[in-house]
Every structure is written in C-alpha cells, then in structure tokens.
Coordinates of C-alpha atoms in Angstrom, one line a residue:
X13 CA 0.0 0.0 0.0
X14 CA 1.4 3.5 -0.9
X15 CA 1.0 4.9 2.8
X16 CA 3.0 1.9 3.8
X17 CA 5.5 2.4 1.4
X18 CA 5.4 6.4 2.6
X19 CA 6.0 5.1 6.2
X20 CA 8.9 2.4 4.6
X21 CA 10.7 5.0 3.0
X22 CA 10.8 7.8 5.4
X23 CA 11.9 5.1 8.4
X24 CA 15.6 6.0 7.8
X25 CA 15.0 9.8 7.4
X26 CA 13.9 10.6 10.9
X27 CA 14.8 9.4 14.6
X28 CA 14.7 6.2 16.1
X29 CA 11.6 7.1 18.6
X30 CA 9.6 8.3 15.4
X31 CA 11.0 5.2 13.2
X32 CA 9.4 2.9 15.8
X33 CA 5.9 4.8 15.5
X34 CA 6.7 4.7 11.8
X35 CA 6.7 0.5 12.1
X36 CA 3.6 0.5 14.4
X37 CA 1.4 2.3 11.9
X38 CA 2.6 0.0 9.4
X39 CA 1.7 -2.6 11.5
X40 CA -2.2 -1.5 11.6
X41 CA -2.2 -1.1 8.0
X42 CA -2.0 -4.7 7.7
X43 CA -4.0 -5.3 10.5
X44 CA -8.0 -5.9 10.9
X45 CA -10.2 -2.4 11.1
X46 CA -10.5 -1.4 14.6
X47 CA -14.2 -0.6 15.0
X48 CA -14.9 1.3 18.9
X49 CA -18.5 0.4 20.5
X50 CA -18.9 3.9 22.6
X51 CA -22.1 5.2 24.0
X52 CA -23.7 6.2 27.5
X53 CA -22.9 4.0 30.1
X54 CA -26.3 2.1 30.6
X55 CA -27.0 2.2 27.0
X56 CA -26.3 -1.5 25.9
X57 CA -22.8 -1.0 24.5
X58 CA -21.9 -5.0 25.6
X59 CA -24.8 -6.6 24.4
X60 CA -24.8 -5.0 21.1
X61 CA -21.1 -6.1 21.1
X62 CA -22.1 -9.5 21.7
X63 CA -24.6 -9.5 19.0
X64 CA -21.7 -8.6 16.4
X65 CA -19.4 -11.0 17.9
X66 CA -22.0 -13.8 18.1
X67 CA -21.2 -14.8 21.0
X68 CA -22.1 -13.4 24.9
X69 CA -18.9 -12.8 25.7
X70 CA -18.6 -9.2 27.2
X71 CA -19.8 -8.1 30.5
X72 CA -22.9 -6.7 30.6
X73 CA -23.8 -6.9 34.4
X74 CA -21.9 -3.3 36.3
X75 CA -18.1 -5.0 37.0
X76 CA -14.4 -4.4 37.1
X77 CA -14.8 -5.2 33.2
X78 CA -17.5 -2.8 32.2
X79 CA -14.9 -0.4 33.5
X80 CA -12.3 -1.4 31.2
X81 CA -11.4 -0.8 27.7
X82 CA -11.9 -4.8 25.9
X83 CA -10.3 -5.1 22.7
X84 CA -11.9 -8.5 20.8
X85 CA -9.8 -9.6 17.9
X86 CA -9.5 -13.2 15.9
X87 CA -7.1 -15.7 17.8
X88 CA -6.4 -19.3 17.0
X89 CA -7.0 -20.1 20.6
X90 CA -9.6 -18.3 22.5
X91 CA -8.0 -16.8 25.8
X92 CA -7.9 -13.3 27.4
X93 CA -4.7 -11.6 28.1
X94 CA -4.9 -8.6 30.7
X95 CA -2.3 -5.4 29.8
X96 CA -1.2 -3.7 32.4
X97 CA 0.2 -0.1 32.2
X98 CA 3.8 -1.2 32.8
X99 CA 3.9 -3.6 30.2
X100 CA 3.1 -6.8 31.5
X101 CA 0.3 -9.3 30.3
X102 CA -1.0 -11.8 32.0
X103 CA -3.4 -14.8 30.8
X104 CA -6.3 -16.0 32.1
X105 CA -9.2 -18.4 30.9
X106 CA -12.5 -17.2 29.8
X107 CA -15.3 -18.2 33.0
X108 CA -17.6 -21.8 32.6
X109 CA -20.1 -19.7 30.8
X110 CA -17.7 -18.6 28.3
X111 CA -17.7 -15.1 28.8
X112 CA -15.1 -12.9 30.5
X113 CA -14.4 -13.4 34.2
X114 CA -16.3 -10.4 36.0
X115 CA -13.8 -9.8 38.2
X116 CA -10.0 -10.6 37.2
X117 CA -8.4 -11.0 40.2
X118 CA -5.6 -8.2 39.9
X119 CA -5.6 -4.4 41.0
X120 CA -7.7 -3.0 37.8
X121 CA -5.8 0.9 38.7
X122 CA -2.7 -0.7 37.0
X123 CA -4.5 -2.7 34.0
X124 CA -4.2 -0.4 30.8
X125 CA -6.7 -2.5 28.7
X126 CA -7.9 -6.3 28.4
X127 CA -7.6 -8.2 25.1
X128 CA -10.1 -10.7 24.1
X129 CA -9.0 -13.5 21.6
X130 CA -11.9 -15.6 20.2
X131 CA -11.6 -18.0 17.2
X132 CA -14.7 -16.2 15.0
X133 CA -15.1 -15.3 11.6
X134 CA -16.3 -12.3 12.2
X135 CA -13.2 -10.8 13.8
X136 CA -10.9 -12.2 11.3
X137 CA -11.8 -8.5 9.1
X138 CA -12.8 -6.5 12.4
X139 CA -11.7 -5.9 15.9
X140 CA -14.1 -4.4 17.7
X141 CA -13.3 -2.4 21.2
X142 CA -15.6 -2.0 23.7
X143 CA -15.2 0.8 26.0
X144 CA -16.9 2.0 29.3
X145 CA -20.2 3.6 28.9
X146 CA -20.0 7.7 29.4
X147 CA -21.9 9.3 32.1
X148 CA -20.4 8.0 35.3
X149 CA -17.1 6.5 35.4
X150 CA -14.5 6.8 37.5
X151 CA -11.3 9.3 36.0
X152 CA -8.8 6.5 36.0
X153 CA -11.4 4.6 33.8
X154 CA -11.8 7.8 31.3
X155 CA -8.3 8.0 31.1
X156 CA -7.5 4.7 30.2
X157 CA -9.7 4.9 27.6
X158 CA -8.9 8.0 26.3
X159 CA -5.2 6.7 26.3
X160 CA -6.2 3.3 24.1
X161 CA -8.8 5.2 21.9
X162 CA -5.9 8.1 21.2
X163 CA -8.2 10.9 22.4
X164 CA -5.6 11.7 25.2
X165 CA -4.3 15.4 25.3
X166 CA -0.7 15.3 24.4
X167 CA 1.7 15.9 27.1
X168 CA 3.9 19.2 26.2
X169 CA 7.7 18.7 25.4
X170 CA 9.6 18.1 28.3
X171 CA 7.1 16.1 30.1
X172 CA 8.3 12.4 28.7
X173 CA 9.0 10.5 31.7
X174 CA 12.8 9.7 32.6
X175 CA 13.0 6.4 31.5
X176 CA 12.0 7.3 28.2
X177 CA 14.8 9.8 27.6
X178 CA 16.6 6.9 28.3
X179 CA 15.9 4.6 25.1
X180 CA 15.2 6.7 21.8
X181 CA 13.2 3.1 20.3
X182 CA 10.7 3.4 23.3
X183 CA 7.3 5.2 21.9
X184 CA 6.7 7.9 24.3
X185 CA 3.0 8.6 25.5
X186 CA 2.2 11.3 23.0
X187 CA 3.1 9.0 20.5
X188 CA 1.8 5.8 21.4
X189 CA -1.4 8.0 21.7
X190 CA -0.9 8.6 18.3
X191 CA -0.8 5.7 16.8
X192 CA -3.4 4.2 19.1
X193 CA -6.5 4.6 18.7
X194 CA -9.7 3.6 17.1
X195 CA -10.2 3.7 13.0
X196 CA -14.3 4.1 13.4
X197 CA -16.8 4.0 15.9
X198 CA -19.9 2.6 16.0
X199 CA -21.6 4.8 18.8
X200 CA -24.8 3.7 20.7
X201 CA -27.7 6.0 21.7
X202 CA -31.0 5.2 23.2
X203 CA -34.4 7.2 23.2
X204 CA -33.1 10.1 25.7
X205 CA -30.6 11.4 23.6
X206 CA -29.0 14.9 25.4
X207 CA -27.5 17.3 23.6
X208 CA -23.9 16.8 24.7
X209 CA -24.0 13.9 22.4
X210 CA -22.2 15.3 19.9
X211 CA -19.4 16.8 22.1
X212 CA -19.3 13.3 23.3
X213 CA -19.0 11.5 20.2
X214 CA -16.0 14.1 19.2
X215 CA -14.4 13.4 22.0
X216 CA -14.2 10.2 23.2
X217 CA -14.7 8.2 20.2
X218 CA -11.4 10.3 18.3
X219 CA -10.2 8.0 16.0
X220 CA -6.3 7.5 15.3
X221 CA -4.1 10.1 16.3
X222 CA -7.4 12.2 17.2
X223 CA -9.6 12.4 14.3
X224 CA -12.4 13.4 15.0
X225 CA -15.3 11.2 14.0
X226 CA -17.2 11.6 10.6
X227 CA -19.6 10.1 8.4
X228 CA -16.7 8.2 6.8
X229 CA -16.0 6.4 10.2
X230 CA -18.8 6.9 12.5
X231 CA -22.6 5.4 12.6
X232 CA -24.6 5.2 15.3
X233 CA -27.6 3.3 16.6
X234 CA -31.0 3.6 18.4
X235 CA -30.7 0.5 20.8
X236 CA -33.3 -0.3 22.9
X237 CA -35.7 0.5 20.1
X238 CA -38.3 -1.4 21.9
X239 CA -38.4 0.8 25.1
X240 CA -39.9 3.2 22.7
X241 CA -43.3 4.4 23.4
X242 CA -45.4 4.5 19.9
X243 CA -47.7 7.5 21.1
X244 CA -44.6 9.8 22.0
X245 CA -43.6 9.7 18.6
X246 CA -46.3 11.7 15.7
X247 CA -47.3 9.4 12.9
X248 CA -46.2 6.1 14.4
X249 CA -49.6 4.5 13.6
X250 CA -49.1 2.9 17.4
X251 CA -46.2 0.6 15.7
X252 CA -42.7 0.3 18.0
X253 CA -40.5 -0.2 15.2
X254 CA -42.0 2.9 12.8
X255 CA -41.2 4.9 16.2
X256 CA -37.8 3.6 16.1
X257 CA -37.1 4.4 12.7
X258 CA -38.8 7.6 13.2
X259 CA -37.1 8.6 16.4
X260 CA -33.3 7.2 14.3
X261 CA -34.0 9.6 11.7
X262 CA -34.7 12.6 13.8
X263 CA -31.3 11.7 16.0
X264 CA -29.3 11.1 12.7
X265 CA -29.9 14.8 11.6
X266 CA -29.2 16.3 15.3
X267 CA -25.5 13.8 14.9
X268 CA -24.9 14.6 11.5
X269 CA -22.5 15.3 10.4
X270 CA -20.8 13.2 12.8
X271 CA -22.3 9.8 12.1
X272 CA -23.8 8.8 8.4
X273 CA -26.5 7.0 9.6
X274 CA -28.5 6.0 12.8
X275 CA -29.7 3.1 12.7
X276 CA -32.8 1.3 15.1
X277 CA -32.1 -2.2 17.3
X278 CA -33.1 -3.9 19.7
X279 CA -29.7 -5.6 21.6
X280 CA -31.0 -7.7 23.9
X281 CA -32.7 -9.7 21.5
X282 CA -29.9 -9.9 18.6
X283 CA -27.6 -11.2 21.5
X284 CA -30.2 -13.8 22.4
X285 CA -31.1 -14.8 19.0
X286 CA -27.3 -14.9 17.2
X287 CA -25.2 -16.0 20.4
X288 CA -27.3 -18.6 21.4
X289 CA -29.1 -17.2 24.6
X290 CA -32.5 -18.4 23.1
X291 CA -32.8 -22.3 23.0
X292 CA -35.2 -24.8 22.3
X293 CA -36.9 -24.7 25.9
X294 CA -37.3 -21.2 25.7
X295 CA -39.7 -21.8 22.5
X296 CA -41.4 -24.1 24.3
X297 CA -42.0 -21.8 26.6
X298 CA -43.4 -19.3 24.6
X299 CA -45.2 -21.9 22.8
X300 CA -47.0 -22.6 25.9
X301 CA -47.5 -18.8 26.7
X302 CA -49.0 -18.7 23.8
X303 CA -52.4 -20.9 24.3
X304 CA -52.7 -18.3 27.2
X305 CA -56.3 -16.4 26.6
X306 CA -56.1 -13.3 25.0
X307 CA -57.0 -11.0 28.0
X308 CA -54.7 -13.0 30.4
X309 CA -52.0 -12.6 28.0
X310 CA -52.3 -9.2 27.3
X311 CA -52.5 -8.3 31.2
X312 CA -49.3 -10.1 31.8
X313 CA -47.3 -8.3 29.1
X314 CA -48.5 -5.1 30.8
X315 CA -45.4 -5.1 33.0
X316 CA -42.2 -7.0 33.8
X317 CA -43.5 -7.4 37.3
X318 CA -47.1 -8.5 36.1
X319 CA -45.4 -11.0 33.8
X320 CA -43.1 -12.8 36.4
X321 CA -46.0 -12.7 39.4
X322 CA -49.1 -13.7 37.7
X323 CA -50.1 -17.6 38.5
X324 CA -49.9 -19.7 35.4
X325 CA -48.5 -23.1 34.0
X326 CA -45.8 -21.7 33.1
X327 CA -43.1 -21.0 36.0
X328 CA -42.1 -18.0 37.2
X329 CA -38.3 -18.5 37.0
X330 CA -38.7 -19.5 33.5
X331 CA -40.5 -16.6 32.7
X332 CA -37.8 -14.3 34.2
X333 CA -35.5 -16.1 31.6
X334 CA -37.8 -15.1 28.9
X335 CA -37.7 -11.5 29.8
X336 CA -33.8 -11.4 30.2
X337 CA -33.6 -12.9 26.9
X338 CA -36.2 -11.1 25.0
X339 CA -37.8 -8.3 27.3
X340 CA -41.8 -8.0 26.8
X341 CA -41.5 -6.9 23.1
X342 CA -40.1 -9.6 22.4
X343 CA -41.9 -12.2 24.1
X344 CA -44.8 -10.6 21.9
X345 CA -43.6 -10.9 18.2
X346 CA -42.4 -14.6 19.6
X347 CA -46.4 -15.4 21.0
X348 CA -47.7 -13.8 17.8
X349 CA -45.6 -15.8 15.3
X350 CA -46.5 -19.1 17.4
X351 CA -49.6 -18.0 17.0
X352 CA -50.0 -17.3 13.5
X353 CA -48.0 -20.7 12.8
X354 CA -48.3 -23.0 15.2
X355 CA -45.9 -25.7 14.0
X356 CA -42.9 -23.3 13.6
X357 CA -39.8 -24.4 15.0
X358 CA -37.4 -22.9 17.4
X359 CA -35.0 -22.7 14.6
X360 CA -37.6 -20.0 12.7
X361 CA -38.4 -18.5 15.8
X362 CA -34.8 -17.5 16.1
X363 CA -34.7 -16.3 13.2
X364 CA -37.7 -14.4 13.1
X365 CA -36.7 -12.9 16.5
X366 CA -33.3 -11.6 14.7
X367 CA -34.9 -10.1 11.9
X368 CA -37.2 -8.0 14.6
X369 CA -34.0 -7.0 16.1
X370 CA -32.6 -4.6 13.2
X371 CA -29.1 -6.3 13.7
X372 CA -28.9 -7.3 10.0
X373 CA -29.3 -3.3 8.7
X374 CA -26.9 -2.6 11.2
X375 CA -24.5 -5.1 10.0
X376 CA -25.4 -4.0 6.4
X377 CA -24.7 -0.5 7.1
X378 CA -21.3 -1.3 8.8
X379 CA -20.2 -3.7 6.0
X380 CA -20.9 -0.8 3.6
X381 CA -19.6 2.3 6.0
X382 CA -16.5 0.4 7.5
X383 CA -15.8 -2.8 5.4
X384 CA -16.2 -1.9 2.1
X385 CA -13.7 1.2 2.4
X386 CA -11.6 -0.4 5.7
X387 CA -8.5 0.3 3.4
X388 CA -9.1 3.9 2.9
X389 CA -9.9 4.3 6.5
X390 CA -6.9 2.7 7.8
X391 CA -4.9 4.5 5.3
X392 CA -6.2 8.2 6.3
X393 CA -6.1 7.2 9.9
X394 CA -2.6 5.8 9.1
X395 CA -1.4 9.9 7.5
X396 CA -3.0 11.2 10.3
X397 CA -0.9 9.0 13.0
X398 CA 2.2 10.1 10.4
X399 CA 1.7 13.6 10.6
X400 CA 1.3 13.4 14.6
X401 CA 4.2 11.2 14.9
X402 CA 6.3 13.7 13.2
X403 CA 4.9 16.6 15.1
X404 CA 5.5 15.0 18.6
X405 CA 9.1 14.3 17.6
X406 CA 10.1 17.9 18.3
X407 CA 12.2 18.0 15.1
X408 CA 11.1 20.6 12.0
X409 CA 13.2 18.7 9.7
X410 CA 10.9 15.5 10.6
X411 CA 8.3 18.0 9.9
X412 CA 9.2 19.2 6.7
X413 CA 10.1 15.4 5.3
X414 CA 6.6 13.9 6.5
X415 CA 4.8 16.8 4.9
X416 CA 6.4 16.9 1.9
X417 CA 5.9 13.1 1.4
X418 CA 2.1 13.1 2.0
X419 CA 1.8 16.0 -0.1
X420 CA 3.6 13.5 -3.0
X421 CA 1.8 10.8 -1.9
X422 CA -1.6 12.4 -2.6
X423 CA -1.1 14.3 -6.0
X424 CA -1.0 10.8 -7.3
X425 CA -4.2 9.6 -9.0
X426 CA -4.4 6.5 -6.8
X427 CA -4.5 8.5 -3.8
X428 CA -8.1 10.0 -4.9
X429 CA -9.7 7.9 -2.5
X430 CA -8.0 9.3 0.3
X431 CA -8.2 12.8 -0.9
X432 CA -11.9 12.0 -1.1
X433 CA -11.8 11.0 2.8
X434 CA -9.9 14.2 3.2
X435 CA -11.8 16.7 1.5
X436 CA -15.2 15.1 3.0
X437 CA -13.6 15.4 7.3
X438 CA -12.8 18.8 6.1
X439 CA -16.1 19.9 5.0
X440 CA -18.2 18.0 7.9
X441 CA -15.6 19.3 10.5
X442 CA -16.4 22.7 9.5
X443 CA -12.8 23.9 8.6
X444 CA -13.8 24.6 4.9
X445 CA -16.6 26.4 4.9
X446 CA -19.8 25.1 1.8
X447 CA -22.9 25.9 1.1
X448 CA -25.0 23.9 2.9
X449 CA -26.5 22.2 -0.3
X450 CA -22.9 21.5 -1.9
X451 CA -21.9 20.3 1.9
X452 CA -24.6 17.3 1.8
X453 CA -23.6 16.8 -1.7
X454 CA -19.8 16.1 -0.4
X455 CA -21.1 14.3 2.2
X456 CA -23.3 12.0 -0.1
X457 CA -20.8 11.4 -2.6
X458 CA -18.2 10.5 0.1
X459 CA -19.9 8.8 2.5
X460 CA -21.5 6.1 0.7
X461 CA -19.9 2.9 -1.8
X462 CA -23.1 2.6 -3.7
X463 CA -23.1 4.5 -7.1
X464 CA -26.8 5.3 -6.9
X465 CA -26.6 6.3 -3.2
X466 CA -23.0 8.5 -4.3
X467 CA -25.5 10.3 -6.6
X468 CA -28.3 11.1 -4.9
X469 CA -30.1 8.7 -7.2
X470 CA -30.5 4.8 -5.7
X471 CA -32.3 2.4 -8.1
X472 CA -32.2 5.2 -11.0
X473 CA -31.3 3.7 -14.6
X474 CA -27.5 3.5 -15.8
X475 CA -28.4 5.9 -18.4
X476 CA -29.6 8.5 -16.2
X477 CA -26.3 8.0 -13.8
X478 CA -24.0 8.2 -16.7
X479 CA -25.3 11.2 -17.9
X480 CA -26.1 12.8 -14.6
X481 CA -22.5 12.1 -13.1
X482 CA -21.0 13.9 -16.1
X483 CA -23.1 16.7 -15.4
X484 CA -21.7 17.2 -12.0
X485 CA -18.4 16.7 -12.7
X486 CA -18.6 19.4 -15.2
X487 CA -20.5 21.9 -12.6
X488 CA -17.7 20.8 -9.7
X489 CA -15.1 21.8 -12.0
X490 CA -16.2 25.1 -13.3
X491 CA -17.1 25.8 -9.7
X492 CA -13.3 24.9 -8.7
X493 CA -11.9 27.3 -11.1
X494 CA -14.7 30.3 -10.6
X495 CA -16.9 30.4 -8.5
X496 CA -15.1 28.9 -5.4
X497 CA -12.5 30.4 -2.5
X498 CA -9.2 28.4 -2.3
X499 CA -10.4 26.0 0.3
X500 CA -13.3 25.5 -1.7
X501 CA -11.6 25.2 -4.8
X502 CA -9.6 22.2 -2.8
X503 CA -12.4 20.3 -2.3
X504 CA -13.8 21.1 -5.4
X505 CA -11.5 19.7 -7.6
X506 CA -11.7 16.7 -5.7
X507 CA -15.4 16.1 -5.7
X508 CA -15.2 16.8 -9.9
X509 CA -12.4 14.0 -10.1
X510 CA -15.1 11.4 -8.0
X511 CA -18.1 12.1 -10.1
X512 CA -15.2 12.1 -13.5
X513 CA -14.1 8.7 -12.3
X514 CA -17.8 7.2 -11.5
X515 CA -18.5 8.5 -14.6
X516 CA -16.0 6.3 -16.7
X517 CA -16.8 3.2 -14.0
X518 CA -20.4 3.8 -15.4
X519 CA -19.2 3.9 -18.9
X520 CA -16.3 1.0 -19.2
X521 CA -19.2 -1.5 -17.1
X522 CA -22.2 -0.4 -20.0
X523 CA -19.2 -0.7 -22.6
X524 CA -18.4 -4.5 -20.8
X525 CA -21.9 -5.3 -20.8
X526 CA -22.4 -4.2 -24.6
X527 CA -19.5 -6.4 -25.9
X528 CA -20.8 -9.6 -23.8
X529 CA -24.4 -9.3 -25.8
X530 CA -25.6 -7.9 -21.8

C-alpha cells in the first residue's frame, strides 16, 4: 500500500523514537479495522457487542470489566490476556459460561486494557473495542480509555518520563497515543438522547491520532428501540418499530455530520437470538404462553412485574428467563408468530426474532460504511498518525520530510480515495466552509460505496447516472476554477475527479456489458 510504502521509505530519514511509531502504523495497515463500540454507560454498549461478535462474551452486568477498555480480535486459541500499564500481560481463561471473568483478580488501577482473543469469523476482518459507557465512570477509567482510543491530550515537550529519555526506540506517551486509537466507531444512543452527544462523540470516540469522528467512520444506533413508546412519537400509527425508525432519523440529523446514519435495534434480542441465549426450551416456553387467553396474556405483558408474578402453567423463573432474553417486546412478536404458525420451529423462531431485532441493517450499514472502504480508512487514519508522529518528535526537519511526502503521496491519481476522505472530514468538520447544499452533496458522494446512493439517485437507470455524473463533474469543476474560495476550490477539484471517475466506471461497465451481448 502507498501509505505503507510512505511510512517504509521515510523510516531511515527521521529518529529512532519516530521510526518505531513509523513501524507500528505499518503494522495496523496490515491489520483488521479497529471498529470502537462507545455510548452512554447504561445504554447496551456490551450486548450490542455480543450481538456482532456472536457470542455473549462481554460483561454486561456493572463489574471491574464494564470499566475497562476490551479489545476482541480473531485468535487461533480463544484466551484473554490482561495489559497492564507497565507492560506486562497476564493470561487468564474465559469463566464456565464462556464469557469474561467479572472480576479478574488483579488491581484493575494498573490494568491499561484487556484483550479478548476468540476463534470467530467475524473478527478475522474487524476488531471491535468495547469501551466503558459515558456518564459515570471513575477518571482513572476515562483515562484509560482515552489513552487506548488516542483521544488523550498530548503531554507538552519536556514532560516524557525519565526512563523514556533513556531509550530513543521506546514510543513515548504522546506518540503511542498517536498511533493508538480507534479507526471508526460505531456509537450507541437510546431514546433520551442529550444534547452533549455530539461533544461526546467528538471526544471520546477520536479515531487514530485524534480524528475526530465523521460520516466516513462513524454510525450510530437507536438501541433499545423497543423501550420506545409509539404515542410519544407523531405518525407512528401505534407501531414500535415505525417509532424507532422515526425517532433514528430525527437523531441522525441532530448527529450529523458526525455519524452517516443512525440506525434502530433492539440488543438484547440480537444477543439472544445470534449468540445462542434463546434455545429450544425457551420456544417451548413461549409456545406454551401462547395458548394463554387473549386478555390474560395481554395483562401479563402489561409489566415485567405482572409477567413474572401472575399464576400460570408456566413457571415464574422461567418466565424471568424469557424477559432477560427477549424483554416483553419480544416475548410478543415470539407469541404472535406461534400463534399465526403453530408448528414453527425454534430454529424459525430465532430467526424471526433476529430479523425484529434490526441487527442485519446494522450489519449492512457497517459492511458498507467500514468494510467496504476499511483500506481507505486505515490509510487516512494511518497519515494522520504520520503527521502526529512527526509533530511529537520535536524536530522541524521530521516536519518538513513527512509533509512533503504526503503531499507527493496524494497528488498521485491512486491516492483519490483518500483525498476523497480528506476533502469530506474537512467539509463535515467545519474547517472549509460550503454551502449547505454542496456540503450534503460532499457528504453523499463520500460517504456512501453505492453508485446510486454516491449520486443522490439509488435504483435510477444506468443511463440517467451516466449522464447525470457527467453533469456534476462538469458543474464541480467550473465551480473549482470560478466560482469557489481556495479552500473551496480544494475540495472542489476533488469532488469533480469522484463524479469524472464514476462517470468512466459507469461507462467501461455499459461498454463491458455491450460487448458480452448484456
């Protein structure tokens, strides 16, 4: 990869200590994207997590874990290593139940982080973190994850500690910050959303070498969709999810331009349903719930209380289990599909339950956000960790050399996507001021990997993109040369060489398709 190459090249040019940051960003460019879970504490960051992962693995009971940053990456053998702040790691089992041991059994003020390896597929192109919920925490468990997630303030020059002066190879804090953090974030919200939201999601979820989040790396979601009651939201027709949906859309304009999308779900019941929380007894259960009378029924599903306490055939413990698994909403859409179809089998139950969840549009949404563009995201986080590295180094000839490079790097026509990344943080961070119709354009065309999406135009006919995309690419680039201030112009020129280029990718696929007889 060029950026790679960039960091390759310039090893020998600088000092050791920025050398060795050099071969740690190199190392993450060949590494899984790092995807951060971060929301409100009490907002259902861990079950969410488990529901990517597939498997109820994190904490989600108030622990010494919840207060720690968990890094979950692929592993041939699953184990947990704990990382203190000195250095050391230690290795400990996973608990009977499989997930991590609530309490680890060392002092957690001297654990930096705790990494999670599991043998699952899903890791093997994405390490998620999961970080302690906002809100209330303790400041030794801010800082420690504002020191993993590289939204740590830098210390000034001079402040390195003595041992570091000491060996010129060691990374120093500032630039192990750096180099550190997060590439996106995937950051949760429920239905009381407060307005510091988007101070928090700038600050705590900073991706690498503190960038802030964007709609290149950032989406949110509405979890706990369920809790959502249908007649505080206008138009709902009295249906939870349409509130959901409702309620996501209203947030994603209030954290936009932060996040590209906000999305509804329901976590409790993705983690049942895809980690194996909801079994075979549990449908039978429900099954039996289900021959309940209508009224009864509907009176138990009033209240959690109601629901455990009421006399029925069905015993109370088991209907605890139910609610843990699948809170009321979901023991609902389980009765009413048993209902409907009385021979369905737990397997479909399951996988009715996940469809009600919304996991699989979240999933969706991340595969085209994060995984379809992980390379330009790691590469843009990777010359922002550069250009940090070279500042913390204290040396204006580093300086120089680093900018200079990147400047190289990106005149070259395979850098576009990164100069697309670049122009689109600059125009959602504010720092190059656009009309606010142009700015949603940038932000469409950059924030999405579908053509039709890109131009404002999903399901249109090829035709219509072809010549529409020409169109713009002509307007971007007589805006560029007239109509537009330099910073403007910037962005303009890149904007006319993305619709120029979707333009020929429309035209060489109809050209493919002619020749083949398509």
């Amino acid at each position: 990869m060029s950026v790679a190459n960039l960091c390759r090249r310039l090893q020998p040019q600088v000092s050791a200590r920025t050398a060795a940051g050099f071969g740690e960003v190199m190392r993450r460019l060949g590494a899984p994207l790092q995807v951060a879970v971060a929301g409100r504490i009490k907002s259902g960051k861990s079950t969410l997590v488990n529901a990517l992962i597939g498997r109820r693995v994190a904490p989600t009971d108030v622990g010494e874990c919840t207060r720690l940053v968990t890094r979950f990456q692929y592993g041939t053998v699953d184990r947990i290593e704990i990382v203190f702040t000195d250095g050391r790691k230690q290795v400990l089992p996973f608990a009977p139940d499989g997930m991590i041991p609530a309490e680890l059994g060392v002092d957690i003020s001297e654990v930096s982080h705790v990494e999670a390896y599991l043998t699952n597929a899903v890791l093997q192109g994405m390490t998620v973190i999961d970080t302690p919920g906002l809100g209330s925490l303790d400041a030794a468990s801010v800082s420690r994850t504002e020191q993993l997630l590289g939204a740590a303030k830098h210390r000034k020059p001079g402040e390195e500690d003595a041992e570091d002066e000491d060996d010129d190879t060691e990374l120093d804090d500032t630039s192990r910050s750096a180099v550190a953090g997060a590439e996106a974030v995937l950051y949760v919200v429920t239905q009381g959303v407060r307005a510091d939201d988007q101070q928090a999601l700038a600050a705590f979820t900073a991706a690498t070498a503190s960038r802030e989040a964007g709609p290149v790396n950032a989406i949110a979601v509405l979890n706990k969709a369920d809790t959502i009651a249908p007649e505080s939201v206008v138009d709902s027709g009295g249906d939870v999810w349409k509130a959901a949906t409702t309620l996501a859309e209203k947030q994603a304009a209030t954290l936009k331009p932060r996040v590209a999308d906000v999305l509804p779900v329901i976590g409790l019941i993705a983690e049942s349903a895809e980690s194996g929380g909801f079994t075979s007894a549990d449908a039978e259960a429900l099954r039996q719930l289900s021959v309940l009378d209508d009224d009864i029924l509907e009176t138990m599903l009033i209240s959690a209380d109601i629901f455990t306490s009421w006399e029925c055939d069905v015993p109370s413990g088991i209907r605890l289990r139910l609610l843990e698994r699948l809170d009321l909403y979901g023991i609902r859409r389980a009765v009413d599909a048993i209902r409907a179809e009385p021979e369905i089998t737990a397997g479909s139950l399951r996988r009715l339950l996940l469809d009600a969840s919304g996991l699989a549009a979240v999933r969706a949404r991340l595969s085209v956000v994060f995984a379809a563009r992980a390379d330009g995201i790691k590469a843009a986080a990777a010359l922002a960790s550069v250009t940090a590295l070279a500042h913390a180094s204290g040396d204006p000839g580093d300086r120089q050399r680093v900018h200079d490079a990147i400047e190289v790097l990106l005149a070259k026509p395979e850098a576009h996507q990164l100069r697309l990344l670049e122009a689109l943080t600059l125009v959602a961070s504010g720092a190059v001021d656009m009309p606010e119709d142009l700015s949603e354009e940038v932000l469409r065309v950059g924030s999405n990997a579908d053509i039709g999406a890109q131009l404002g135009k999903p399901g249109a006919p090829r035709q219509e993109l072809v010549t529409y995309s020409l169109e713009r690419a002509g307007w971007w680039r007589s805006f560029a040369s007239f109509g537009a201030t330099p910073a403007q112009s910037r962005v303009a020129h890149v904007v006319h060489r993305a619709y120029f280029l979707i333009w020929q990718q429309l035209r060489d696929t109809a050209g493919g398709a002619a020749a083949t007889g398509g």
